[in-house]
PDB file of C-alpha atoms in Angstrom:
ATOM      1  CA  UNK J   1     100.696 103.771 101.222  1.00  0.00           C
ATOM      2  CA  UNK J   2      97.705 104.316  99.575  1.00  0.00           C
ATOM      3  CA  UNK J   3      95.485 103.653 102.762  1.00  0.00           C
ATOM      4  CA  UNK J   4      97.702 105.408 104.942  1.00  0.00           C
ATOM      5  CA  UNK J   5      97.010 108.887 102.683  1.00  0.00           C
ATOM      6  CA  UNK J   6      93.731 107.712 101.920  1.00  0.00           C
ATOM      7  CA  UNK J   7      94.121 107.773  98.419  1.00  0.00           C
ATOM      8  CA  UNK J   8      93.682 105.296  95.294  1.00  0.00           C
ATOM      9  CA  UNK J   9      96.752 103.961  94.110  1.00  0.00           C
ATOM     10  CA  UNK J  10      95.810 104.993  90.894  1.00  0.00           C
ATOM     11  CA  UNK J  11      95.638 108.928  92.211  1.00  0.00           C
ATOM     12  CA  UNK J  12      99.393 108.579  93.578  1.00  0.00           C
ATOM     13  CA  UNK J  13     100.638 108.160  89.715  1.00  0.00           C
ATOM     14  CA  UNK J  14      98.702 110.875  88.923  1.00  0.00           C
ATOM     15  CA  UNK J  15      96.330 108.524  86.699  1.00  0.00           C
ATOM     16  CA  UNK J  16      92.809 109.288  85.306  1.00  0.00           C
ATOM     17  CA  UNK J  17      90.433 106.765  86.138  1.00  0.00           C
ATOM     18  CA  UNK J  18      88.262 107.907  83.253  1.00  0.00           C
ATOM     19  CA  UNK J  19      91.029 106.416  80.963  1.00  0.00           C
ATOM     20  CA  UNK J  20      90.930 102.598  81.888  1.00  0.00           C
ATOM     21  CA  UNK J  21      90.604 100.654  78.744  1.00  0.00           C
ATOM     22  CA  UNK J  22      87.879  97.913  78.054  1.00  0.00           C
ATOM     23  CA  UNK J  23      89.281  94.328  79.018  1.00  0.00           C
ATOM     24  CA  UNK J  24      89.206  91.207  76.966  1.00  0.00           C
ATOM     25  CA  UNK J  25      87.390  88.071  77.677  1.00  0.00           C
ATOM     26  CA  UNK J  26      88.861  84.990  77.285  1.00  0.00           C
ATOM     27  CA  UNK J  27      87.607  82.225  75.271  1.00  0.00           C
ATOM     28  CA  UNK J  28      89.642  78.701  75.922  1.00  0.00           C
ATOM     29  CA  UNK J  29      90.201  76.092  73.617  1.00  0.00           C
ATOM     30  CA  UNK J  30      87.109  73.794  73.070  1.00  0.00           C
ATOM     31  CA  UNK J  31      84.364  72.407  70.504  1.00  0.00           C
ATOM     32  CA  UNK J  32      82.773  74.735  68.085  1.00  0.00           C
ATOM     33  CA  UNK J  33      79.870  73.961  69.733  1.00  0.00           C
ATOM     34  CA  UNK J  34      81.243  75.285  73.413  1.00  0.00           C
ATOM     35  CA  UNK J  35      83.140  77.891  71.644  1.00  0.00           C
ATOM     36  CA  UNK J  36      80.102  79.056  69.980  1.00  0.00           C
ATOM     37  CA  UNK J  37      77.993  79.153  73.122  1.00  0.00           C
ATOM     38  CA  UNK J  38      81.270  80.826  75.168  1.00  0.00           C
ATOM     39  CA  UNK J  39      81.381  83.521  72.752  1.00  0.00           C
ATOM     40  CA  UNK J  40      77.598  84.195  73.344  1.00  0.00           C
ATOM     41  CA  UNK J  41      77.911  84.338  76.884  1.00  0.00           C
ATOM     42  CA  UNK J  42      80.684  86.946  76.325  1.00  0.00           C
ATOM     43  CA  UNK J  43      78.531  89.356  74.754  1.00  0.00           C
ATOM     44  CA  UNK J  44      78.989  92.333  77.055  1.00  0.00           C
ATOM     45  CA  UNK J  45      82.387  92.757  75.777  1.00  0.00           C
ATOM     46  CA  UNK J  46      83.690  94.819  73.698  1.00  0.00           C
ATOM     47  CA  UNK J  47      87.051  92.543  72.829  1.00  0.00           C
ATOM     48  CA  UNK J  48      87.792  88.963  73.530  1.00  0.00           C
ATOM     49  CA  UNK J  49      91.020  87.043  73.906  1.00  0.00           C
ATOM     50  CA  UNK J  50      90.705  83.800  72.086  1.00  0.00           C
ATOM     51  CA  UNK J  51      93.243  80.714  72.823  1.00  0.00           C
ATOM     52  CA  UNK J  52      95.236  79.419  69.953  1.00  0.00           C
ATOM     53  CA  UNK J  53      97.894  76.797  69.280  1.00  0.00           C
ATOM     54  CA  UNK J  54      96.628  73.690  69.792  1.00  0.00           C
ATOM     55  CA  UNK J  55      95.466  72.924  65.671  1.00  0.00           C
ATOM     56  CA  UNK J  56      92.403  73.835  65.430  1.00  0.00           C
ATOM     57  CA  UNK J  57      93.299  77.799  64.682  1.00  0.00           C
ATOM     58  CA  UNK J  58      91.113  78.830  62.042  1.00  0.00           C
ATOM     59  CA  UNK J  59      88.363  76.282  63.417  1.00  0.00           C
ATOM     60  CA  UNK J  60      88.603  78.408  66.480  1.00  0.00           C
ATOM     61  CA  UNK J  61      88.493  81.979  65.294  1.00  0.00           C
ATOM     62  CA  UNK J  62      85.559  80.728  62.934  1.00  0.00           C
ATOM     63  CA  UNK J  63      83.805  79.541  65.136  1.00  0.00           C
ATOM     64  CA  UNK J  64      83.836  82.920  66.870  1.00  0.00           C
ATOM     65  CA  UNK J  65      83.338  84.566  63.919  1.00  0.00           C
ATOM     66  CA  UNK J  66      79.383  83.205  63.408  1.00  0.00           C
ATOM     67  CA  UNK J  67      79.113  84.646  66.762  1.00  0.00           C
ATOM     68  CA  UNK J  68      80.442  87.879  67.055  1.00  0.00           C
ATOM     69  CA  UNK J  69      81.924  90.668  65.012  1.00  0.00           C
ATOM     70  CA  UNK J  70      83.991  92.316  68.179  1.00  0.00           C
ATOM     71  CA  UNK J  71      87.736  92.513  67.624  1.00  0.00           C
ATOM     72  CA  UNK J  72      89.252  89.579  68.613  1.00  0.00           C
ATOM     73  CA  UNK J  73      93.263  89.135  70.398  1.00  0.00           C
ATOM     74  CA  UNK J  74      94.870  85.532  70.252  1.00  0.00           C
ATOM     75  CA  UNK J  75      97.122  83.958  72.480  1.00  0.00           C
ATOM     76  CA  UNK J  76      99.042  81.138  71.038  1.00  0.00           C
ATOM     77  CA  UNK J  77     100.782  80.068  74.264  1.00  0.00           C
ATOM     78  CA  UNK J  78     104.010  79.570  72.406  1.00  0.00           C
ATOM     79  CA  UNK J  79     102.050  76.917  69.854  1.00  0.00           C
ATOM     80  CA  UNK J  80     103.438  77.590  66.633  1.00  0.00           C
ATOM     81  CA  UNK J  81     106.670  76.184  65.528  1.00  0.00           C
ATOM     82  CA  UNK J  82     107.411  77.249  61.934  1.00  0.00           C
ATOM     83  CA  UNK J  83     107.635  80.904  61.628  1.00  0.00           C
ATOM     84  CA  UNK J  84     106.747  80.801  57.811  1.00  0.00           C
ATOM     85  CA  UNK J  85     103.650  79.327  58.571  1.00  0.00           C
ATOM     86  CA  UNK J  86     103.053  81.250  61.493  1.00  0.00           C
ATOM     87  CA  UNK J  87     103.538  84.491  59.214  1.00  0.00           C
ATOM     88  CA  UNK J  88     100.290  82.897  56.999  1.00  0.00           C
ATOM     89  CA  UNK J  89      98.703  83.229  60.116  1.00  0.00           C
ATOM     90  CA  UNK J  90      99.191  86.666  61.006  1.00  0.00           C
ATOM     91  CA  UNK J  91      98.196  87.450  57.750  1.00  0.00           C
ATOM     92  CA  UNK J  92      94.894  85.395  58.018  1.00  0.00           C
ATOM     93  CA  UNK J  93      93.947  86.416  61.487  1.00  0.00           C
ATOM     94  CA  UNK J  94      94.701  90.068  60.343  1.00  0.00           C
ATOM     95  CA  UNK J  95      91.991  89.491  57.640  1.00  0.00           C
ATOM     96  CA  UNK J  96      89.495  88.294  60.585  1.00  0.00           C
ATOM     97  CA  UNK J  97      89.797  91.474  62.597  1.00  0.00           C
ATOM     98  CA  UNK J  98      92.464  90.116  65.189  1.00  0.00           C
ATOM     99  CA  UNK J  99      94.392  93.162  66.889  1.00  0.00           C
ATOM    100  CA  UNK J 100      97.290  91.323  67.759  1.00  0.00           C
ATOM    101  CA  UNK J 101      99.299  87.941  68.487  1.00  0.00           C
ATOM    102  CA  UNK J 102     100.567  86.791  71.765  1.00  0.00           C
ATOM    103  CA  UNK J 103     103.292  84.857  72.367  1.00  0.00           C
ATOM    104  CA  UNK J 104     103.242  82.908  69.039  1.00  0.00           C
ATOM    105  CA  UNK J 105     106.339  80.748  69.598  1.00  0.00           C
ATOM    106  CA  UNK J 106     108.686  79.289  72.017  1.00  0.00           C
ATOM    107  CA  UNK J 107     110.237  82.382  74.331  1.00  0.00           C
ATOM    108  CA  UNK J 108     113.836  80.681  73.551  1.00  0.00           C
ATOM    109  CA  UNK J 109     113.471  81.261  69.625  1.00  0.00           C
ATOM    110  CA  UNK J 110     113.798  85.112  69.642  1.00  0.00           C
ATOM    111  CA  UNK J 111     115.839  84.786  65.988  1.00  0.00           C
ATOM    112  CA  UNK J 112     112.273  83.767  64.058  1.00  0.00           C
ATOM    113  CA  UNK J 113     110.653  85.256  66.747  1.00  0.00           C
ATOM    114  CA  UNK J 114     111.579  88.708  65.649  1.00  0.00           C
ATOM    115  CA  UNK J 115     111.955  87.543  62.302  1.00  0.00           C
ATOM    116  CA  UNK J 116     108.050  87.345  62.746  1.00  0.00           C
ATOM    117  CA  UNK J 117     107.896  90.512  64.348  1.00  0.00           C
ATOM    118  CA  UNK J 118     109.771  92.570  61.672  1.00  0.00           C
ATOM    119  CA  UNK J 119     107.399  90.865  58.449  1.00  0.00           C
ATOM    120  CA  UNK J 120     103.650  90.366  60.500  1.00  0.00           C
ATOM    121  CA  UNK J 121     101.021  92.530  59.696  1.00  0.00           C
ATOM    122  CA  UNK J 122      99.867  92.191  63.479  1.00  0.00           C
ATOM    123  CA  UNK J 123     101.496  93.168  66.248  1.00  0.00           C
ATOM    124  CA  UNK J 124     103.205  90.523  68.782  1.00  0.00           C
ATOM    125  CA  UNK J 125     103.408  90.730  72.245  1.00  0.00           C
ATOM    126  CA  UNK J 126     105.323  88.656  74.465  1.00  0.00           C
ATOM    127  CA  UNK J 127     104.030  86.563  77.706  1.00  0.00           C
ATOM    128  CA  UNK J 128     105.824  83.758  78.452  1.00  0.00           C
ATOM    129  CA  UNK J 129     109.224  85.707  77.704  1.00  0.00           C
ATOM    130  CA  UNK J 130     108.730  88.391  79.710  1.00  0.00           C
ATOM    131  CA  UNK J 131     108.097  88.340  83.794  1.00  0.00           C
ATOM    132  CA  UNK J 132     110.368  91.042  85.733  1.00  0.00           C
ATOM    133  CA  UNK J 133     111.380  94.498  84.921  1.00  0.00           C
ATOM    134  CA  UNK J 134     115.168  92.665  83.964  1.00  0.00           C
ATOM    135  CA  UNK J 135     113.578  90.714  80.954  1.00  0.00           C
ATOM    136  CA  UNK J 136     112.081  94.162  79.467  1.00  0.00           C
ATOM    137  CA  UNK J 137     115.471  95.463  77.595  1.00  0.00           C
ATOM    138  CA  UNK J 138     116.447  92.707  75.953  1.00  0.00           C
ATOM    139  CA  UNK J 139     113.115  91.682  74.349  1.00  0.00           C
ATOM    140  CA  UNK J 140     113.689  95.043  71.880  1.00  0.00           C
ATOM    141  CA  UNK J 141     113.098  94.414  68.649  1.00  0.00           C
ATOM    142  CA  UNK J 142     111.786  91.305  68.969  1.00  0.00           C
ATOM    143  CA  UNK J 143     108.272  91.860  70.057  1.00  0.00           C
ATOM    144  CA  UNK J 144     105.681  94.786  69.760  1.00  0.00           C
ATOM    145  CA  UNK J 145     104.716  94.514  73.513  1.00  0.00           C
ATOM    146  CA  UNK J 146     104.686  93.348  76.534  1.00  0.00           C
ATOM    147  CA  UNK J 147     102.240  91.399  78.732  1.00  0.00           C
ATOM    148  CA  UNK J 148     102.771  92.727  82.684  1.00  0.00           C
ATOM    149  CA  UNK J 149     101.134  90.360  84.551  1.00  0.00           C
ATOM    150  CA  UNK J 150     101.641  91.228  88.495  1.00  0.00           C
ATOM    151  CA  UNK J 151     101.747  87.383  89.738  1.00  0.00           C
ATOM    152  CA  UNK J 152     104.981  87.480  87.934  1.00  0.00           C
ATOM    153  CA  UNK J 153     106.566  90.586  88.044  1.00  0.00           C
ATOM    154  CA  UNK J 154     107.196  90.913  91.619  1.00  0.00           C
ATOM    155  CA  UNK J 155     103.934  93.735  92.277  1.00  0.00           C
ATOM    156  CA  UNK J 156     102.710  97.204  91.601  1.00  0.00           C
ATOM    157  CA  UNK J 157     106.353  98.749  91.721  1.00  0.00           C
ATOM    158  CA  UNK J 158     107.786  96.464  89.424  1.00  0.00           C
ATOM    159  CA  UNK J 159     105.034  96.468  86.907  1.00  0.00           C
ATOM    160  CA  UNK J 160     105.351 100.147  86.716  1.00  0.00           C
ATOM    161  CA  UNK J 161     108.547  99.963  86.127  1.00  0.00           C
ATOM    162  CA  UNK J 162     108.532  98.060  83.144  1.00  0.00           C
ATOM    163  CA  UNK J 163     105.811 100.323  81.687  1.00  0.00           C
ATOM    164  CA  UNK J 164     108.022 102.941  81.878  1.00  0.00           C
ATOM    165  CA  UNK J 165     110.936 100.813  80.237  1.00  0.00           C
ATOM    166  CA  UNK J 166     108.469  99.063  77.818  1.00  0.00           C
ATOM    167  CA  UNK J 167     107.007 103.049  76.919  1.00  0.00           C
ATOM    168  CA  UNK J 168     110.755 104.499  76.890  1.00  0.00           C
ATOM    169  CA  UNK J 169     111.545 101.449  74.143  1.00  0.00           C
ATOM    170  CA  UNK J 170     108.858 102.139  72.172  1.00  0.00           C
ATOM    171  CA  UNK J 171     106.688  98.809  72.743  1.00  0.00           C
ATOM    172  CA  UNK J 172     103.327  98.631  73.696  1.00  0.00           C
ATOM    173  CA  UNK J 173     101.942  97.322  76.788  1.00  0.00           C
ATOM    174  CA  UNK J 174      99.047  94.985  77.979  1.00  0.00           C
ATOM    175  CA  UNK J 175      98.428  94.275  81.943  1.00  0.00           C
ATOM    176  CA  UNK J 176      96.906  91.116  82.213  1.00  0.00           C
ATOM    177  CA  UNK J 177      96.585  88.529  84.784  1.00  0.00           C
ATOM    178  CA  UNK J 178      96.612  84.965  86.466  1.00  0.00           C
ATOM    179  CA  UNK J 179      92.977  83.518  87.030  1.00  0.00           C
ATOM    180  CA  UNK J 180      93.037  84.905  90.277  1.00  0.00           C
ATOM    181  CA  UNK J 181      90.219  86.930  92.938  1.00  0.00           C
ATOM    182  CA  UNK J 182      89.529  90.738  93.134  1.00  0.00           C
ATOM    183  CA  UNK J 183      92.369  91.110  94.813  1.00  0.00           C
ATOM    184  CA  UNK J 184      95.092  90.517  92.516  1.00  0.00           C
ATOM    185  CA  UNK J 185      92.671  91.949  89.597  1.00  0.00           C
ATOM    186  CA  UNK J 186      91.883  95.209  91.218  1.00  0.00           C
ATOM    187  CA  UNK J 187      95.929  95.795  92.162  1.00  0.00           C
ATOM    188  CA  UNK J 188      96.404  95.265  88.454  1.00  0.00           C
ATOM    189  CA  UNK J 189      93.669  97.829  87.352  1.00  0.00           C
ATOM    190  CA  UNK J 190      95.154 100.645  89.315  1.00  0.00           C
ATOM    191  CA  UNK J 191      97.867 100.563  86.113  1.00  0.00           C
ATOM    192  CA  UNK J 192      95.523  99.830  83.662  1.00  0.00           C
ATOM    193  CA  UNK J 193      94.671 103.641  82.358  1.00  0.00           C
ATOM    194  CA  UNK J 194      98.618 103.852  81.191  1.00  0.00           C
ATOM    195  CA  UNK J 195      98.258 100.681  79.089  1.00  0.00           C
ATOM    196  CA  UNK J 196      97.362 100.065  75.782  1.00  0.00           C
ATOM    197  CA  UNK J 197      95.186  96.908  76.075  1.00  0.00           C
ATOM    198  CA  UNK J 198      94.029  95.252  79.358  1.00  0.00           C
ATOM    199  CA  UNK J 199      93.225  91.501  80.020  1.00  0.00           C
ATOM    200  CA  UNK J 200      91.936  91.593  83.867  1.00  0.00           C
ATOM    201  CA  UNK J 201      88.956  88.860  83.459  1.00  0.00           C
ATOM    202  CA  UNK J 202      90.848  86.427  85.918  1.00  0.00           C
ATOM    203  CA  UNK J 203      88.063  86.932  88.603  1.00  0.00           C
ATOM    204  CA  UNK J 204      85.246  86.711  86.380  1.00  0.00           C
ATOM    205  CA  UNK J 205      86.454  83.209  85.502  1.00  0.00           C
ATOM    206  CA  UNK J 206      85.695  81.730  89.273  1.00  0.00           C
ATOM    207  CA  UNK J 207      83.136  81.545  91.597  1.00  0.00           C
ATOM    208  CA  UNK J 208      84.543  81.054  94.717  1.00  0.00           C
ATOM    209  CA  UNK J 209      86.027  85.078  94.749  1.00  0.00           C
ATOM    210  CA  UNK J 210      86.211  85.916  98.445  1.00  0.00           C
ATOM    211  CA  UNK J 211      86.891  89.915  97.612  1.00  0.00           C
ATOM    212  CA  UNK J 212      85.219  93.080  95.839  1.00  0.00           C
ATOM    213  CA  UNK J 213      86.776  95.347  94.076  1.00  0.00           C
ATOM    214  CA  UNK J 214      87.227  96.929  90.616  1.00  0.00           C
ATOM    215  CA  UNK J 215      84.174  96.086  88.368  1.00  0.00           C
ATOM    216  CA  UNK J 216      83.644  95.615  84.747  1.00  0.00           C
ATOM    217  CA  UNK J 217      80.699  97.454  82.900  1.00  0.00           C
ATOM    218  CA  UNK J 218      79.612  96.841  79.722  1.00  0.00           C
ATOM    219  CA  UNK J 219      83.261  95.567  79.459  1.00  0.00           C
ATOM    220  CA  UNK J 220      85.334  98.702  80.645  1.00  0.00           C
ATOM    221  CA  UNK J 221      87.382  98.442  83.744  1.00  0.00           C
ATOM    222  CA  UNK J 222      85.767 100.470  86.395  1.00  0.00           C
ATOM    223  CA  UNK J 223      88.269 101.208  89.329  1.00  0.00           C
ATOM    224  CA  UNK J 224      86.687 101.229  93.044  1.00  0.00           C
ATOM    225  CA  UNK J 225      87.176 104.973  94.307  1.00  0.00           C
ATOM    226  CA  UNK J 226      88.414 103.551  97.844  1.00  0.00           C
ATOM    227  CA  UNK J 227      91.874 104.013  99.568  1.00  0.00           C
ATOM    228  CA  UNK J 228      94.960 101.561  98.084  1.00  0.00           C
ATOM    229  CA  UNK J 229      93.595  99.332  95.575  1.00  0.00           C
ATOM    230  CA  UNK J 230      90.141  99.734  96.765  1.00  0.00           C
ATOM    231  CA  UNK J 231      89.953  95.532  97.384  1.00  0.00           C
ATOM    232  CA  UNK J 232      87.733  94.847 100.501  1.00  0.00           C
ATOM    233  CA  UNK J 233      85.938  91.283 101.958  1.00  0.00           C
ATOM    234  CA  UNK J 234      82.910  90.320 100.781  1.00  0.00           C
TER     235      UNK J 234
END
């Protein structure tokens, strides 16, 4: 639609492309050492996404921590088991300048999940729990947010679709992605100045990315000012 009107997609929701938000970079689960030198190589960002839930937690963010100052999001890929414990954490990453927790526990334990959510100091976002518009009602109350990630959701349609459910329920809302080319990452920006956080780094963590498209500068998401979602061959 958008190439037949010649338009961004972002221009046919009536969205500013001055108000994309700076994306995370993710930091995966490894040595100090590599974590260290990860973190380094990350500089140009303004935030970075760091992986939790494997044990080494605090070793992790610490790690990080020598390195860099920026604010930090985690994603515990449902890690955590004990939601007592996984309070203490909230409240010790929230003394480390983490902005939020994703997806600390298993999707299927909702009752400590928002049991968490009610007491944390941080908020928590769901991944793993949510995928299509349908899972977006029922996930009230027991997260902050949402993680849209288009891979999942069924496209652009149906991740706008839960922004405007996830916005009319009063959660917040991150678009994130797959690792995955310019393609899929550029669709995903053309949401990304309605959200509240972004994660699109999924093409800057391969080297075999056969498309160009929406750029990242000095960590903000820069959307291409080309017809549909702006993705073209390289």
């Amino acid at each position: 639609a958008g190439k037949v009107l010649g338009q961004p997609c972002f221009r046919l929701w009536g969205l500013n492309p001055g108000e994309t938000p700076h994306t995370c970079f993710t930091i995966g689960i490894d040595t100090p050492g590599v974590v260290k030198e990860k973190t380094r190589e990350a500089s140009m960002f303004k935030l970075l996404k760091v992986k939790l839930g494997r044990g080494n937690d605090r070793e992790m963010i610490e790690s990080v921590r020598e390195v860099t100052a920026v604010p930090l999001f985690v994603d515990v890929n449902q890690g955590w088991t004990d939601r007592e414990q996984a309070l203490d954490m909230c409240h010790w990453l929230a003394e480390r300048g983490v902005k939020f927790v994703e997806q600390p526990m298993k999707k299927e334990a909702r009752e400590d999940l928002a049991w968490l959510t009610s007491r944390s100091p941080l908020p928590i976002f769901a991944d793993e729990a949510v995928q299509t518009p349908e899972d977006v009602l029922p996930l009230q109350g027991v997260y902050t947010g949402i993680n849209i990630k288009l891979m999942k959701c069924g496209g652009l349609r149906a991740a706008r679709k839960m922004i405007i459910l996830a916005r009319a329920l009063g959660m917040k809302v991150m678009i994130g992605c797959m690792t995955e080319t310019s393609c899929g990452i550029s669709a995903a920006a053309q949401l990304s100045p309605w959200v509240d956080y972004a994660d699109l780094d999924g093409n800057l963590l391969i080297s075999n990315d056969l498309y160009e498209g929406v750029q990242v500068v000095d960590g903000k998401v820069v959307l291409p000012m080309r017809p549909g979602t702006g993705v073209r061959p390289l």
